[in-house]
Amino acid sequence: MARKKITIDPITRIEGHLRIDVEVEGGRVREAWASAQMWRGIEVILKGRDPRDAWAFTQRFCGVCTTVHAIASVRAVENALQMEIPLNAQYVRNLILCAHGMHDHIVHFYHLSALDWVDVVSALKADPVKTARLAQSLSDWPGNSVSFFKEVKKKLEKFVASGQLGPFASGYWGHPAMKLPPEVNLLAVGHYLEALDYQYKANQVVAIFGAKTPHIQTVIVGGVALAINPENEATLNMERLAWVRELLLQVRDFVQKVYFVDACALAALYPEWFKIGAGVTNYLAVPDLPLDTAGTKFDLPGGTIFKGDLSSVKPIKSFNDAYFRDNVAECVMHSWYEGDWTRHPWQEDTVPNYTGFQEKGKYSWAKAPRFTGEPMQVGPLAQVLVGYAQGHELIRRWTDEALRRISAISGRRITINDFHSTMGRQVARAIRTAVLADLALKHLDLLVENIGRGDLEVYPYRKPPTFPKGEIMGFGFHEAPRGTLSHWVVIDNGKIKNYQAVVPSTWNVSPRCQLGKRGPYEESLIGNPVAQPERPLEVLRTIHSFDPCIACAVHVLDPERREIIKVKAL
């Protein structure tokens, strides 16, 4: 039987530009290539600059994941200087990270990936009364009323009648792999619309602590530029903290009564997807939400798991962890850079060498990250598995609740081992969001309690960061919404000599390395069903389950060196 080649370029409903090529034979994917189609050049721009300014530049890796790069950047410089951070600054940063994570995960589930599983057109056939009855059987969310779903159906009918379908215009409606009943589709469309409000509320918290979003302004090397004075209207005071609490309570309710419930129901109605898309079952997550000034105690766990064996878990324990520091490397054998080397980030360079797409040669702008020489899957699934294996209380509680719900609805026993799959990544993201919703309120309490003890410090004014003569090196990591992010900096006489970012989507979009090992996207596609090659919905389901963010690798490149855009500032 002849193989059929399918090229999807670009993959949509993601951040950035991603090309996927697969060969299909007998209705299954037999070979796959993942190619990042644009180049990140920020590392080159940073050379020679003041390390204290790097956080502002690195946020421009992306238009969405800006916060995460600011955090990883300041942590890398602080690590080089072996600085401790005021406790208030840690808590403020943690609140930004929790809120950003919830915002990102809500957007991914409802607005970027749900349309792979939910047939919007089918919702027009739904009975709103039956939909409300179903929704109320799953959750006591007050929005699950008959009047709400009647109104959603009216909006949808008006929307379709207008012919202006907007984000719904190019969906694979009526695809044989879409199998939700009309009432479930109407439920999902209703919550899709509600999710627009709640992702916004989470982002309001980021803006309150970050001064703006995207591209927050308050995270700086050594602490945060956010004065605290409970009695001053111009600073972070008790009125603003009360506002944050109200927002976080609303978001927590939506996450735990709607998003988490919907994700479990979706998984239960597509149980066969727990057997598809496992791919690379080596996992990497880093600890986050530090609880002390030195970064030795955390509220989110980190570690590694190899070959899907949870008993192999090995923890990553601190911002100075040598196990993490010494075992990250990147390979450019199949990447559009000069050479074919594999190097530790501190020894890398960034010299572009575009050759065009070559299946057996260079075919991606993404490098191939490896940990102890192995490809690793990063993201919420990695953190949930690492946390579950280490007995993390919140992760255990929400994971067990998800397994109970999915098993009850589907009528079959689903276990943690089923999470090595496309659907496992979807459920793990909902679990992580539920955990973040609880931890955000915990860290708000910790901040208020610390302020109540009279500690208003947010920056080490008595000992600000200063750079020694000669060369120093640092690394900073953050467990971003899409997984393990690390920045690596070499500083020479107070100026940046080398800077490298190993971002989550680089781990997952990784091309083959010098040993020919596929990256997580590529490996997860092998064996995927494809019912209609001209409408490869199943490929999108697996790729979208990673929540790709190739924008972190974006900088416009034209191999013919033609002018692409001219911007005139008046």
Coordinates of C-alpha atoms in Angstrom, one line a residue, residues 43 46 263 269 315 328 345 353 428 438-439 448 458 481 485 504 511 527 539 567:
E43 CA 19.9 35.7 21.9
L46 CA 21.4 40.4 23.8
A263 CA -12.2 18.3 30.6
L269 CA -16.6 10.7 25.9
P315 CA 13.4 15.2 42.0
V328 CA 20.7 20.0 29.5
P345 CA 23.6 25.9 26.6
N353 CA 22.1 28.5 8.2
A428 CA -3.3 16.9 33.0
D438 CA -5.8 26.7 45.0
L439 CA -2.2 27.8 45.2
V448 CA -0.9 39.4 53.2
V458 CA 10.4 44.1 47.7
P481 CA 2.2 26.9 31.1
L485 CA 11.6 26.9 30.5
P504 CA 9.1 24.4 26.4
P511 CA 13.6 17.7 15.4
G527 CA 0.4 5.4 14.8
V539 CA -3.1 15.0 13.6
V567 CA 7.6 50.3 9.5

